[in-house]
Every structure is written in C-alpha cells, then in structure tokens.
Amino acid sequence: MAVAQSNYEDIAVNDGTKTCAAHAAEASVPDTFKKVADNEQLELYLEEESVAIAVKDKCSGYVWFSYDVGTDMQEAGYSADMIAYIKSGISIMTYDKFTPGRRTILGDKAEKTFRLRDDGFTVTIDFTKAQIKFDMAVTLRQGDVIVHIPRESIQEYNPKLWKPGNDDISLSEIIVFPFFGSAASKEDGYIVIPDGSGAMVNLNETPKYATGYSAPVYGQDPGYENTVELNPRRIAVKPLERVSLPIYGMIHDADRAGVLVIAENGASYATYNYVSKNLQTNYYQSYFTYNYRTAYAQFQSRVKEDQHILGFQEQPNRFDLVQRYVFLNGKQANYVGVAKGFRDFLVKKDGLAKKADNTHDKIPMKIDFINNEITMGTLGLEDVPATTYKQAQEIVGTLADKGYDRLNVSFKTFVKEDRSYRFKVMKHLGGSPAFQETTEYFASKGIKFSYYVDYARSYYEKTRYTASKLNRKDASVLNENKSLYNYLNNPKYFEVLAEKDLAAFQKYDIGSLALDGFGTSLFTHYDHGTIGYSNEGMAYVEHLLQLLNDNGIQTGLYQPDAYLYKYVSEYYDAPVASSELLFIDATIPLVPLVLSGYTDMYSSYMNFSSNDADAALRLIEFGIYPSFVLTGESTYDIKRTASNDVYTSELEYLEDRIDFYYSTVNRALKEVAGREMIDHTILDAGVVLVEYDNGRKIIMNYNGSDYMYEDVKIKSKGFEIL
C-alpha cells in the first residue's frame, strides 16, 4: 500500500488571523544564535554548534528556546553527557552490540553541513562514530515551525552492518528537540498531555511527584511484543488510557504564550514523553521520540520460549518524520487553544468538516444489542442467541414509547465461521423476514440503525487473515477485559473482507456501520519475506473507510485515532478520563474540544458505572451522550462468550439507570446538542464551566457541598445552565 505523502508545506495552522496578545518585553537571544529566517509572525535562530534553535513569536514578543540559554549548565552541576543532551537539538538512540545507547550532536561531535534557505535551513547530521547520518530541515510556515527528516536521507553506512563479528551499531530512535520549551517552573504555565481524554500538569516550583510518563501514540506496536500468557492466576491491572491524539501542548503563560506540537508524519511510530522536574534535570520536559527499529525476541525453540535471541529489522521503519510547532498567543494560549489548533490542522490537512444540520432539541442515545455469541459446547462451538430481531424491535419500541426518539441502535453478531463480529442475518434470530421487518420499523420511527463489524480482529483462534509478528509468530494480543486472545488481521485484508460484505449491505439496505478494532490495527509485521509497516496499516484503514463511504455507507468508529476523524460519522466509546496518574493535576476534555460540533460522541457502556452522579456530570462536562448494551435473553447466557465482560444487560434491570442518565444528561445538553464547545474553564476544585458556540454555558459541581458562582448556587453533585 502506497503511503500518502504529507502536504505539510501547504498548511499553516497559525495563519495570523488571530488577535495578538499584549506585547511582552523583548527577550534577548544569545550571540551564539544567528537569525536564519523570518516572516511576518516568527523569527528563527540557529546555534550551529549544537543545532539548537530559538523562535521569536513577533505577535507576543515571546522567545522559545530548545534549551535553557540562561543557565550555566556546569555550575548547575550537570554532567558533560547531560549537558550535551540538553543542548543538542537532535539526539539518537542506537543499538550497540544489542545495548541501547544515546548519542548526541555535542557528545559524539557529530559533523554538520548547513544549507540556508529562504524559510529556514537544512542540515546534514553525521554521527561518524556510529556511521549514521540524515538530513533535517527546519522551516517557517507563517506562525508554524516545521521539522522534517526525510526517510530517504537516513543512511546507516557501515559496510559491515549485520555481518558476523561486527559491532552492529544501528539506529533505534530519533529524538527531536527534547528540551524545546522546557522550564524549571512557570507561575501560570502547564503541560497538556494527550493521555486518554486529555490531562494537564502544572509547572510548579516543586512537582507534585518527580516521575516520568511515556506512551506510544496510537497504542503499543504488538508486532514487536511477545504475547502475554493467559493465566487464570494472572492479576489484571487496569491499562493506561490510550494516546489517540498525536499532540502535546506547552503553555508558559496562560492566555499569552504557548505552543502546540504535532507529530504530523510518523505518528504511528511516535512515543509521547513527559519528564517532571527533579527527576533527571531541573526542567519539566515534553517531547516525542520516533522509533525506527526495536529489538524483538526471535525464538530458537518451538517449546522453550526462554531460548531466543534478539532480532532486528535490517532496514529502519519507512516514514518521513514531520513535526510541527504551532505558536499560540493571546486567548489561544491555553489547553482549549491547543485542542482548537489541532482541530484547525485537521480541517486544513484532512478536510475535516462540521456535520450538516447537527443541532437538535434532544440528545441522542446509543443502544448496542448483542444478537449472537458463541461458546464451546459438547460437540464444538455453538451459537448463543442473545437477542432475536423481534426482541430488539420490542425493546426499542418500549424505549421509543417513553420518549427516547433519537435512539441510535446497533446489532452485534458473532459469526463463528469468521471467529469475529461480522454481518450475517441468522435464521435462529428470526431470519431475513424478521430482520427486514425490524429495520423497517426502526426507519419508520426515525431511529438510526447500524451494524457492528470488526474487520481488524478474530477471537479465540487465528484465521487465514491473521498477520505474523516480526518473530513470525501469530499476531495476537491478550484482551484483558474479556480474558481471551485477539488475533490481529493483516491490514491488507481489510478491504477484501469489506468487499465480500458489500452485496449483503446493499441487499439489506445497511447504510451505516459501527466499526471496531482499529485501535489495535497499527503494527509492524512480517509478511511473506517483507516488512509491513504501521503507517502502511494506516493507509489500509483509510482505504477501507473510503471504500465504504464511496458505497454510501456511513462509518461510526469505536475509539478512533485522530488520523481517522475525517471518516468518523459518530464516535463511540469516547474517553471521559485520563489515566489519573499521581502526577496529573487535572483531566481535561481535549478530545471533545477537538471534535465537538463536528461529530456526535457517545460514552462507553453505562451499564456498569459505580458512581452514577459523578459519571453523569462527566458526560455533561465533556458533551458526550450515554450508551448502553442490551440483550433480550438473560445476561447469564453470554457468561462464557466473548461478551463475558457484560455483567448486566436486560432492560428490566437497566430501565431505571437508562432513565436516570438520559433525563440528567438531556436536561443539560439538549440546548447544546450538536454545538461546538468553545471554552472549558476549571473555576475551582471540582467546579467546571463549559461554553458553547450558541452562547449557552453549563457549570458543574462535583463537590459534596453547594457552590456559589456569582449569584447562582450550584447544588452538590449538580449543574446549572447559564
């Protein structure tokens, strides 16, 4: 699959249309930095010895440096190696006799060849000791700075590389300006972290916890990892929230000076890193690293997994590295501006567009029906009918009669021949006549209907579409929630599987799919003598969604990553929390701020919430609509199936809960349904104010006591519409 080339040179996120902040006092740039380019918005400076940069935002007068130029590093007590790392604009990680090591421009005395250009500079950086070199271009594009490392420029020129007896120094990672915007403290500053729904860490003089955090953008690459063993005694630990946005933000002075950083190209091989002050240095850091090669276990025995050696790809991963810095000033220099800046980027790059006629006087609610599952029976796999088509129609009719007239219904059917959730009309669920009668009933009631499909995974065992990890083993991952294995399909088969279903979709007038599984579909794998790269997987997923859209099928997605937003008709299982790690100061609605007004977002299943009052407030705060999973039969019937993580699913036990969530969330969001959230403010501990583009404001109080805002009293665990 040909990977689309980035059109980064055609895009300027900060195009100068925003109002400037009050001008700051002119900051001095050391003489070691020389101005190499400027435009109406920015000035770019270069320190040739270290390839460090400084950027002056003319709008605010603020100067950003890629390291702290105001501190004498030796007097501060840093080692020579650490000083070299802090000052060097680019560092690399290498494998040296299989041991990772960091190499810096200053520490390795890398050779540099500069070529100035009208909009910046290009430098060839040659780590001669490691025999690795590449080009890097740093250019201005209106109010943005763009860093570009072309894949074709990367050379590992040791002629004996991978030959017996050689040191085998090979490229592992490239680290781009890891101290850009780093700070010892900022009174009104913080870091925006893309963890789950979004999080922030204040740049305090003393950090709450001196710790680090690292998470791969778009999830772990299972192609390099060994599959975790399924052990009944295994203690499952709640996994960290996924990083679905390839961004972070550094705010030095709220509402005056900030920067949004986007991993524009190479995101599927990027890792986000946060390092607190007093852990390695006296600075808070926020930066991306980009993976070009990772060691993996190459097994030497079919029966003893401890008999293995480290394996490596001969060629580094194939992607052009493009990292964009968008300078924010005035009212855009905050976490809302970070989200809106990234949204503007998606509009300009991908054509992300607002939904037409997306405003309503009631909120929608999503209902997923589990129609069929499978279990191991006496003579093999057996179907487990969980909801017949007639039962689904009756349940929806009951809800519609109660006034839930904006229901969004999906059918979820496990097809045992495919070992996955696919489209199939089953005789024991009522057959074709009952299915068509049910969908016609939905249409007559104005209820949206979609079919749940997973082209990315199979369950229980592999199929002929299963991919291979780099060590040639089946690409499988342990599904902790369900205590079973998922086998990952080779992305090149996604379109093949969909094309097999198109005739059936047309026959049964299926105009919308609820697609799952793409959160684990980006991975590096072995494919018949070649390497399949994760960015190629991105292209395969996009091809699939484009195919469906071209055939008139809308595509709602569960937990979609940001590169898919332009295809998302509806966002399911939306994140409403960060990982809530100890160093986090606040959880923020970064994802909803990006997408509100552009697509409807639905929660994970609210069947199982343990704190309904807080959970309902969080949905209101984030502008997310409730979602439930139901069955017509007893929940006990699906206990030993792939839906074993569903503990209650019958309407008679959930009706009161559904009524509570819908009535509570609808009362708050009905006047802003489909509108864009334009501001989000943490007023006090446990008190939040959100504002929409129609002027409506909602204030939430999570505390155990009432709160006065101006002359309005907000009750404990309550909200008010202003």
XYZ file of C-alpha atoms in Angstrom:
722
model
C 0.000 0.000 0.000
C 1.437 3.362 -1.023
C 1.536 5.723 1.941
C 0.192 9.187 1.181
C 2.835 11.889 1.396
C 2.327 14.683 3.894
C 1.210 18.003 2.444
C 2.811 19.847 5.362
C 4.299 22.591 3.183
C 0.797 23.686 2.119
C -0.536 24.114 5.653
C -0.158 26.858 8.216
C -2.209 26.313 11.349
C -1.299 29.701 12.827
C -2.092 31.764 9.752
C -2.003 35.097 11.557
C -5.757 35.603 11.652
C -5.963 35.558 15.467
C -5.603 38.646 17.651
C -2.168 39.232 19.165
C -1.590 39.265 22.910
C -0.193 42.288 24.685
C 3.400 42.627 23.557
C 5.970 41.361 26.020
C 9.321 42.882 26.826
C 11.855 41.995 24.175
C 13.758 38.859 25.179
C 17.417 38.686 24.276
C 18.781 35.914 22.080
C 22.406 34.927 22.833
C 25.073 35.815 20.283
C 25.715 32.115 19.666
C 22.360 32.036 17.863
C 22.154 33.576 14.393
C 18.917 34.597 12.714
C 18.416 32.411 9.648
C 14.839 33.240 8.609
C 11.867 35.403 9.463
C 8.392 36.274 8.249
C 5.530 38.442 9.476
C 4.952 36.231 12.505
C 8.148 34.441 13.511
C 11.924 34.767 13.628
C 14.040 31.604 13.507
C 17.516 31.459 15.082
C 20.129 28.702 14.845
C 23.074 27.762 17.068
C 25.245 25.849 14.632
C 27.451 24.042 17.149
C 24.504 22.276 18.819
C 21.830 22.618 16.091
C 19.696 24.223 18.795
C 17.055 26.719 17.719
C 15.243 29.752 19.099
C 11.916 31.035 17.802
C 10.603 34.519 18.448
C 6.844 34.978 18.226
C 6.504 38.548 16.936
C 2.849 38.620 17.936
C 3.528 38.183 21.660
C 7.229 39.065 21.740
C 7.927 35.752 23.466
C 11.065 33.776 22.584
C 11.089 29.979 22.723
C 14.385 28.107 23.056
C 15.239 24.459 22.503
C 17.238 24.586 25.756
C 17.623 26.928 28.721
C 20.134 29.510 27.500
C 20.024 31.436 30.762
C 21.632 28.761 32.947
C 25.291 27.804 33.227
C 24.929 24.038 32.999
C 28.309 23.279 34.565
C 27.614 25.499 37.556
C 24.226 23.819 37.890
C 26.072 20.534 38.405
C 25.112 18.659 35.242
C 27.456 16.040 33.842
C 29.104 16.538 30.458
C 26.837 13.873 28.932
C 23.701 15.543 30.279
C 24.834 18.989 29.119
C 25.404 17.573 25.646
C 21.913 16.038 25.672
C 20.218 19.230 26.902
C 21.905 21.497 24.357
C 21.884 19.212 21.319
C 18.954 19.841 19.048
C 18.829 16.234 17.858
C 19.802 13.037 19.639
C 19.556 9.448 18.519
C 19.200 6.125 20.285
C 21.241 3.286 18.846
C 21.738 -0.432 19.386
C 25.406 -1.133 20.073
C 26.020 -4.846 20.479
C 22.290 -5.057 21.248
C 22.508 -2.449 24.035
C 20.565 0.796 23.561
C 22.596 3.964 23.988
C 22.019 7.682 23.485
C 24.187 9.721 21.139
C 24.066 13.500 20.954
C 25.377 16.035 18.469
C 27.727 17.571 21.032
C 28.674 14.395 22.856
C 29.541 12.495 19.687
C 30.991 15.562 17.940
C 28.709 14.887 15.015
C 29.656 16.503 11.717
C 27.197 19.098 10.433
C 26.744 20.588 6.996
C 24.314 23.516 6.794
C 22.424 24.888 3.818
C 20.459 28.072 4.400
C 17.173 28.609 2.607
C 14.715 31.475 2.424
C 12.387 29.915 5.002
C 14.945 28.285 7.324
C 17.788 25.813 6.991
C 18.673 22.233 6.160
C 21.457 20.395 7.952
C 23.078 17.057 7.274
C 23.970 15.495 10.625
C 26.584 12.752 10.504
C 27.198 10.682 13.632
C 30.521 9.463 12.295
C 31.298 7.135 15.210
C 28.031 5.293 14.708
C 28.173 5.732 10.915
C 24.617 7.052 10.791
C 23.598 10.254 9.056
C 20.466 12.036 7.901
C 19.133 15.408 6.781
C 16.912 17.670 8.836
C 15.070 20.731 7.538
C 13.708 23.374 9.920
C 11.454 25.874 8.182
C 8.937 28.613 8.881
C 5.386 28.424 7.585
C 3.606 31.586 8.748
C 3.114 31.058 12.506
C 4.367 27.453 12.456
C 7.815 25.866 12.555
C 8.188 22.554 10.738
C 10.895 19.948 11.325
C 11.316 17.401 8.518
C 13.649 14.380 8.430
C 13.173 12.598 5.084
C 13.382 8.806 5.316
C 15.377 8.670 2.105
C 18.118 10.756 3.734
C 18.724 8.263 6.567
C 21.868 6.246 5.943
C 23.486 3.560 8.070
C 26.697 3.444 6.083
C 28.766 0.889 7.990
C 29.566 -1.595 5.195
C 29.808 -4.455 7.724
C 26.442 -3.800 9.382
C 24.632 -7.083 10.167
C 27.666 -9.143 9.204
C 29.146 -11.632 11.724
C 31.698 -10.101 14.083
C 30.576 -6.530 13.516
C 29.569 -4.124 16.306
C 26.175 -3.661 14.638
C 25.557 -0.074 15.701
C 22.129 0.622 14.260
C 19.519 3.335 14.551
C 16.756 2.817 17.106
C 15.144 6.238 17.686
C 15.433 9.883 16.738
C 14.694 12.440 19.456
C 13.677 15.871 18.166
C 14.396 18.934 20.359
C 13.627 17.136 23.664
C 14.113 20.331 25.715
C 12.181 22.716 23.457
C 10.055 24.855 25.771
C 11.311 23.030 28.855
C 11.004 25.066 32.034
C 12.104 24.897 35.652
C 8.794 26.473 36.644
C 6.152 28.850 35.319
C 3.690 30.532 37.654
C 0.840 30.347 35.160
C 2.104 27.526 32.965
C 1.352 23.863 32.380
C 1.858 20.944 30.015
C -1.049 19.481 28.024
C -0.679 15.692 27.833
C -2.628 13.584 25.273
C -3.461 10.846 27.796
C -6.974 9.451 27.293
C -9.405 12.348 27.125
C -6.549 14.746 27.961
C -4.614 15.806 31.046
C -2.506 18.673 32.315
C 0.432 19.100 34.685
C 1.195 22.450 36.283
C 4.745 23.810 36.009
C 5.109 24.288 39.752
C 8.317 25.205 41.517
C 8.155 21.809 43.224
C 6.486 18.980 41.265
C 3.745 17.029 42.959
C 5.603 13.846 42.015
C 9.017 13.612 40.366
C 8.250 10.965 37.804
C 8.082 10.249 34.102
C 5.418 9.056 31.711
C 5.807 7.530 28.289
C 3.100 6.236 25.955
C 3.093 5.260 22.272
C 0.895 7.369 20.023
C -1.990 5.252 18.702
C -1.117 2.404 21.075
C 1.588 -0.196 21.593
C 3.005 -1.878 18.488
C 2.233 -5.583 19.102
C 4.399 -6.590 16.158
C 7.484 -6.230 18.373
C 5.970 -7.565 21.602
C 5.631 -11.086 22.947
C 2.049 -12.117 23.611
C 1.268 -12.097 27.315
C 0.380 -15.544 28.609
C -3.255 -16.102 29.595
C -3.037 -17.389 33.145
C -6.083 -17.790 35.428
C -3.914 -16.581 38.314
C -2.808 -13.514 36.426
C -3.698 -10.272 38.192
C -5.151 -7.878 35.651
C -4.031 -4.289 36.121
C -6.160 -1.548 34.650
C -4.331 -0.457 31.484
C -3.392 3.141 30.891
C -5.654 5.178 28.669
C -4.658 5.289 25.000
C -2.976 8.227 23.305
C -5.264 8.863 20.335
C -4.084 12.418 19.586
C -0.545 12.914 18.149
C -0.072 16.195 20.011
C 1.005 17.870 23.197
C 0.953 21.445 24.408
C 3.380 23.596 26.388
C 1.833 26.688 27.979
C 4.362 29.045 29.561
C 1.958 31.869 30.302
C -1.768 31.097 30.068
C -3.549 33.395 27.607
C -0.251 34.836 26.384
C 2.383 32.311 25.278
C 2.033 28.656 24.352
C 2.948 26.119 21.701
C 1.096 23.156 20.184
C 3.354 20.344 18.931
C 2.011 17.868 16.356
C 3.593 14.593 15.274
C 2.348 15.253 11.763
C 4.006 12.382 9.946
C 5.371 9.253 11.582
C 2.764 9.400 14.359
C 2.282 5.615 14.385
C 5.983 5.288 15.298
C 5.971 8.199 17.758
C 6.079 7.954 21.545
C 4.968 10.810 23.764
C 7.229 11.502 26.758
C 6.738 13.597 29.874
C 9.570 14.040 32.395
C 8.982 16.023 35.561
C 11.381 18.439 37.136
C 13.849 16.940 39.643
C 13.836 13.519 38.004
C 16.734 13.813 35.554
C 17.172 17.561 35.327
C 15.789 20.751 36.805
C 13.314 21.030 33.914
C 9.855 19.826 33.008
C 10.087 18.147 29.595
C 7.508 17.211 26.995
C 8.608 15.703 23.664
C 8.193 12.977 21.053
C 10.623 10.228 20.159
C 10.326 8.364 16.844
C 11.009 4.641 16.577
C 12.971 3.335 13.609
C 13.917 -0.077 14.942
C 13.039 -2.110 18.051
C 14.566 -5.349 19.284
C 12.241 -8.348 19.433
C 12.561 -11.919 20.691
C 13.473 -14.285 17.843
C 12.702 -17.741 19.247
C 15.085 -20.635 18.623
C 12.842 -23.369 20.034
C 9.201 -24.222 19.431
C 8.727 -25.392 23.016
C 11.066 -23.278 25.157
C 10.417 -19.568 24.896
C 13.469 -18.758 27.017
C 15.594 -19.943 24.106
C 15.662 -16.825 21.967
C 17.969 -14.185 20.594
C 17.320 -10.532 19.859
C 16.105 -9.895 16.345
C 16.268 -6.643 14.375
C 14.862 -5.309 11.130
C 17.597 -4.815 8.590
C 16.055 -1.574 7.334
C 14.718 1.212 9.576
C 10.981 1.835 9.544
C 9.861 3.716 6.463
C 8.367 7.094 7.220
C 9.226 10.737 6.779
C 9.408 12.396 10.172
C 7.443 15.664 10.215
C 6.941 17.526 13.493
C 5.073 20.837 13.597
C 5.246 23.592 16.235
C 2.222 25.896 16.228
C 2.812 29.039 18.290
C -0.196 30.169 20.291
C -0.704 33.605 21.752
C -3.441 35.639 23.392
C -6.627 33.749 24.214
C -5.411 30.767 22.170
C -2.509 30.104 24.563
C -4.248 27.535 26.763
C -5.424 23.931 26.574
C -8.570 24.954 24.687
C -6.347 26.680 22.122
C -4.206 23.531 21.884
C -7.301 21.471 21.023
C -8.700 24.053 18.611
C -5.312 24.468 16.949
C -5.178 20.743 16.264
C -8.779 20.822 15.012
C -7.827 23.621 12.598
C -4.899 21.462 11.458
C -7.268 18.565 10.698
C -9.606 20.895 8.806
C -6.766 22.153 6.617
C -4.940 18.842 6.191
C -7.768 16.291 6.039
C -10.798 18.380 5.171
C -12.493 17.624 8.491
C -15.918 19.235 8.219
C -18.804 20.047 10.525
C -21.839 17.827 10.176
C -24.709 19.444 8.309
C -27.831 20.086 10.400
C -26.188 18.688 13.516
C -28.258 20.632 16.071
C -31.317 19.145 17.808
C -33.635 19.810 20.728
C -32.932 16.406 22.316
C -29.788 14.403 22.781
C -29.339 11.012 21.104
C -28.662 7.773 22.991
C -26.864 4.688 21.719
C -28.120 1.134 22.254
C -25.961 -1.826 21.187
C -27.722 -5.188 21.023
C -25.727 -8.395 21.373
C -27.583 -10.633 18.925
C -25.409 -13.714 18.740
C -22.376 -15.087 20.541
C -20.632 -18.451 20.560
C -19.439 -20.774 23.280
C -17.706 -24.136 23.468
C -20.370 -26.825 23.619
C -20.285 -30.583 23.944
C -19.612 -31.143 20.242
C -17.731 -27.955 19.446
C -18.591 -24.299 19.017
C -22.255 -23.474 19.471
C -24.249 -20.331 18.753
C -25.664 -18.466 21.739
C -28.678 -16.375 20.682
C -28.742 -13.334 22.969
C -31.287 -11.058 21.241
C -33.607 -12.024 18.430
C -34.618 -9.406 15.896
C -38.166 -9.409 17.287
C -36.858 -8.869 20.845
C -34.740 -5.941 19.676
C -37.784 -4.394 17.998
C -39.862 -4.796 21.165
C -37.166 -3.289 23.410
C -36.670 -0.323 21.096
C -40.442 0.122 20.954
C -40.579 0.246 24.751
C -37.877 2.934 24.830
C -39.451 4.900 21.976
C -42.802 4.927 23.782
C -41.040 6.583 26.740
C -39.949 9.470 24.524
C -36.476 8.279 23.512
C -36.988 9.273 19.903
C -33.331 9.881 18.995
C -32.070 6.350 19.505
C -29.009 5.078 17.694
C -29.206 1.270 17.507
C -26.535 -1.275 16.529
C -26.670 -5.056 16.099
C -23.641 -7.080 17.173
C -23.382 -10.616 15.796
C -20.548 -13.093 16.354
C -20.139 -15.256 13.254
C -18.407 -18.489 14.220
C -17.103 -19.244 10.706
C -15.197 -15.935 10.792
C -14.333 -16.086 14.519
C -15.323 -12.439 14.716
C -18.155 -9.918 14.655
C -19.313 -9.616 11.062
C -22.503 -9.088 9.136
C -24.837 -12.070 8.934
C -28.596 -12.450 9.111
C -29.179 -15.590 11.164
C -32.109 -17.954 10.958
C -32.205 -18.690 14.701
C -32.530 -14.937 15.393
C -35.592 -14.682 13.160
C -34.148 -14.893 9.676
C -34.386 -12.439 6.814
C -38.111 -11.564 7.173
C -37.772 -10.647 10.860
C -34.552 -8.723 10.242
C -36.099 -6.635 7.470
C -39.269 -6.053 9.477
C -37.166 -4.800 12.396
C -35.013 -2.446 10.326
C -38.128 -1.099 8.576
C -39.648 -0.468 11.994
C -36.529 1.468 13.028
C -36.755 3.557 9.872
C -40.440 4.308 10.455
C -39.616 5.622 13.929
C -36.680 7.730 12.722
C -34.230 5.522 14.632
C -30.736 5.306 13.197
C -29.553 1.751 12.631
C -26.011 0.490 12.121
C -24.358 -2.900 12.135
C -21.363 -3.637 14.375
C -18.431 -5.035 12.375
C -14.823 -5.807 13.298
C -12.540 -6.384 10.318
C -9.367 -5.994 12.381
C -9.540 -8.934 14.800
C -10.621 -12.512 15.288
C -11.353 -14.119 18.648
C -10.254 -17.400 20.253
C -8.055 -18.569 17.375
C -6.342 -17.382 14.228
C -7.822 -17.355 10.734
C -6.268 -17.273 7.284
C -6.225 -13.478 7.546
C -4.126 -13.369 10.736
C -0.891 -11.404 10.480
C 2.530 -12.504 11.739
C 4.662 -10.639 14.233
C 8.230 -9.823 13.282
C 9.343 -13.032 15.001
C 6.999 -14.989 12.651
C 4.550 -15.873 15.443
C 0.842 -15.189 15.089
C -0.049 -11.575 15.761
C -2.115 -11.920 18.898
C -2.740 -9.821 21.984
C -4.315 -10.632 25.309
C -7.697 -8.956 25.668
C -7.585 -8.248 29.398
C -11.239 -7.216 29.666
C -12.508 -10.465 28.202
C -9.677 -12.811 29.347
C -9.132 -14.181 25.851
C -6.842 -13.685 22.883
C -7.470 -11.425 19.933
C -5.715 -12.362 16.712
C -4.887 -9.374 14.534
C -5.679 -9.428 10.842
C -3.153 -8.328 8.271
C -4.369 -4.826 7.289
C -4.119 -5.665 3.598
C -7.194 -7.897 4.041
C -9.468 -5.198 5.495
C -10.729 -4.125 2.102
C -11.047 -7.749 0.949
C -13.299 -8.555 3.897
C -15.423 -5.459 3.344
C -15.858 -6.125 -0.364
C -17.272 -9.555 0.491
C -19.974 -7.823 2.535
C -20.936 -5.020 0.153
C -23.575 -7.032 -1.720
C -25.224 -8.045 1.580
C -25.143 -4.447 2.800
C -26.941 -3.365 -0.341
C -29.447 -6.220 -0.158
C -30.478 -5.336 3.397
C -30.124 -1.573 2.934
C -27.366 -1.227 5.549
C -26.357 2.433 5.345
C -24.221 2.671 8.456
C -21.583 0.534 10.177
C -20.274 0.668 13.742
C -16.650 -0.331 13.199
C -14.422 -1.607 15.982
C -10.873 -2.915 16.291
C -8.838 -0.208 14.611
C -7.260 0.778 17.920
C -5.046 -2.325 17.596
C -4.671 -2.369 13.820
C -1.450 -0.342 13.525
C 1.537 -2.607 13.927
C 4.761 -3.682 12.253
C 4.627 -7.240 10.951
C 6.305 -9.880 8.825
C 4.529 -10.537 5.538
C 5.949 -13.258 3.309
C 9.531 -12.024 3.271
C 8.752 -8.318 3.548
C 8.010 -5.948 6.407
C 4.556 -4.429 6.758
C 4.882 -1.017 8.394
C 2.352 0.564 10.725
C 1.992 3.674 8.554
C 1.027 1.338 5.704
C -1.604 -0.052 8.076
C -2.939 3.487 8.456
C -3.260 3.706 4.679
C -5.111 0.363 4.532
C -7.607 1.505 7.173
C -8.197 4.777 5.343
C -8.674 2.863 2.081
C -11.285 0.667 3.725
C -13.235 3.610 5.135
C -13.058 5.452 1.837
C -14.386 2.336 0.071
C -17.343 2.166 2.441
C -18.041 5.901 2.177
C -17.872 5.699 -1.624
C -20.566 2.996 -1.454
C -22.855 5.240 0.581
C -22.102 3.641 3.955
C -21.500 5.896 6.947
C -18.759 4.799 9.318
C -19.078 5.270 13.060
C -15.960 4.148 14.914
C -15.121 2.917 18.400
C -12.167 4.827 19.871
C -10.867 6.133 16.543
C -7.397 7.627 16.355
C -7.038 11.183 15.109
C -5.942 10.253 11.577
C -9.413 8.735 11.042
C -11.507 11.667 12.252
C -12.382 12.777 8.731
C -14.196 9.444 8.182
C -16.000 9.336 11.555
C -19.754 9.858 11.305
C -20.086 9.060 15.024
C -17.507 8.495 17.774
C -18.242 5.550 20.088
C -16.663 4.684 23.440
C -15.341 8.217 23.803
C -12.726 8.752 26.528
C -14.033 10.553 29.607
C -10.915 10.205 31.756
C -7.157 10.344 31.694
C -5.131 7.569 33.306
C -5.451 9.578 36.541
C -1.769 9.080 37.313
C -0.488 10.661 40.524
C 1.390 13.486 38.806
C -1.672 14.645 36.831
C -3.162 17.909 38.101
C -6.398 17.813 36.067
C -8.254 15.754 33.497
C -9.484 17.856 30.583
C -11.770 17.208 27.570
C -9.042 17.534 24.944
C -10.684 15.063 22.511
C -14.193 16.572 22.867
C -12.777 20.081 22.381
C -11.297 18.896 19.075
C -14.445 17.163 17.803
C -17.463 18.899 19.370
C -19.685 20.317 16.656
C -18.053 18.015 14.111
C -19.353 14.621 15.212
C -21.578 13.168 17.931
C -19.649 11.395 20.684
C -21.025 8.520 22.766
C -19.808 7.091 26.056
C -18.649 3.600 26.865
C -21.467 1.411 28.162
C -23.027 2.985 31.253
C -24.466 -0.376 32.375
C -21.765 -0.757 34.983
C -20.972 2.699 36.401
C -20.272 2.619 40.150
C -20.851 6.349 40.753
C -23.771 7.482 38.652
C -23.868 11.069 39.919
C -20.243 11.810 39.022
C -20.422 9.792 35.790
C -23.452 11.769 34.571
C -21.720 15.058 35.393
C -18.649 13.941 33.439
C -20.785 13.190 30.373
C -22.328 16.653 30.673
C -18.937 18.312 31.133
C -17.477 16.559 28.085
C -20.602 16.856 25.896
C -20.849 13.078 25.483
C -24.094 11.132 25.065
C -24.918 7.939 27.031
C -24.603 4.457 25.591
C -25.855 1.049 26.783
C -25.576 -2.590 25.719
C -28.684 -4.784 25.952
C -29.812 -8.350 25.369
C -33.274 -9.850 25.027
C -32.225 -13.031 26.817
C -30.636 -13.428 30.251
C -27.152 -11.984 30.741
C -26.177 -15.376 32.172
C -26.415 -16.855 28.662
C -23.394 -14.828 27.481
C -21.272 -15.530 30.563
C -18.884 -17.883 28.710
C -18.685 -15.957 25.451
C -16.632 -13.069 24.090
C -19.150 -10.776 25.820
C -18.239 -12.146 29.253
C -17.348 -8.621 30.390
C -21.040 -7.629 30.199
C -22.464 -8.216 33.682
C -25.979 -6.875 33.289
C -27.796 -6.364 30.007
C -31.534 -6.919 30.468
C -33.828 -3.919 30.124
C -35.870 -4.783 33.210
C -32.735 -4.307 35.367
C -31.376 -1.304 33.460
C -34.503 0.724 32.742
C -34.181 2.953 35.827
C -30.483 3.544 35.088
C -31.240 4.423 31.466
C -33.953 6.830 32.621
C -31.561 8.500 35.078
C -28.726 9.003 32.617
C -30.897 10.138 29.756
C -33.011 12.552 31.792
C -29.979 14.036 33.563
C -27.736 14.406 30.530
C -30.570 15.519 28.262
C -31.626 18.254 30.683
C -28.117 19.709 30.481
C -27.153 19.085 26.858
C -30.423 19.371 24.927
C -29.817 23.073 24.250
C -26.265 22.484 23.028
C -26.685 19.132 21.236
C -24.549 19.198 18.113
C -22.984 22.545 19.034
C -19.280 23.265 19.335
C -17.753 23.527 22.802
C -15.681 26.707 22.559
C -14.386 27.049 26.107
C -13.719 24.961 29.201
C -12.608 26.513 32.480
C -11.704 24.925 35.806
C -13.125 27.535 38.189
C -12.224 25.805 41.422
C -11.500 22.335 42.751
C -14.376 20.194 41.460
C -16.134 23.100 39.696
C -16.057 23.436 35.903
C -17.631 25.852 33.426
C -18.121 24.997 29.742
C -19.332 27.306 26.968
C -20.822 26.538 23.550
C -20.957 28.469 20.306
C -24.646 29.347 20.781
C -23.805 31.267 23.945
C -25.042 28.624 26.378
C -22.910 27.906 29.454
C -23.095 24.958 31.845
C -21.455 24.893 35.262
C -20.879 21.568 37.071
C -20.180 20.992 40.766
C -18.585 17.638 41.633
C -18.137 18.546 45.292
C -20.032 17.307 48.324
C -21.243 20.813 49.169
C -23.047 23.573 47.297
C -21.038 26.171 45.374
C -21.821 29.820 44.676
C -20.836 31.187 41.264
C -21.563 34.892 41.122
C -25.216 34.929 42.258
C -26.016 31.355 41.180
C -25.975 28.411 43.603
C -24.886 25.099 42.116
C -26.013 22.197 44.245
C -23.682 19.435 45.324
C -23.272 16.879 42.502
C -25.367 19.153 40.330
C -25.230 21.595 37.432
C -26.833 24.802 36.247
C -27.396 26.145 32.742
C -26.403 29.794 32.482
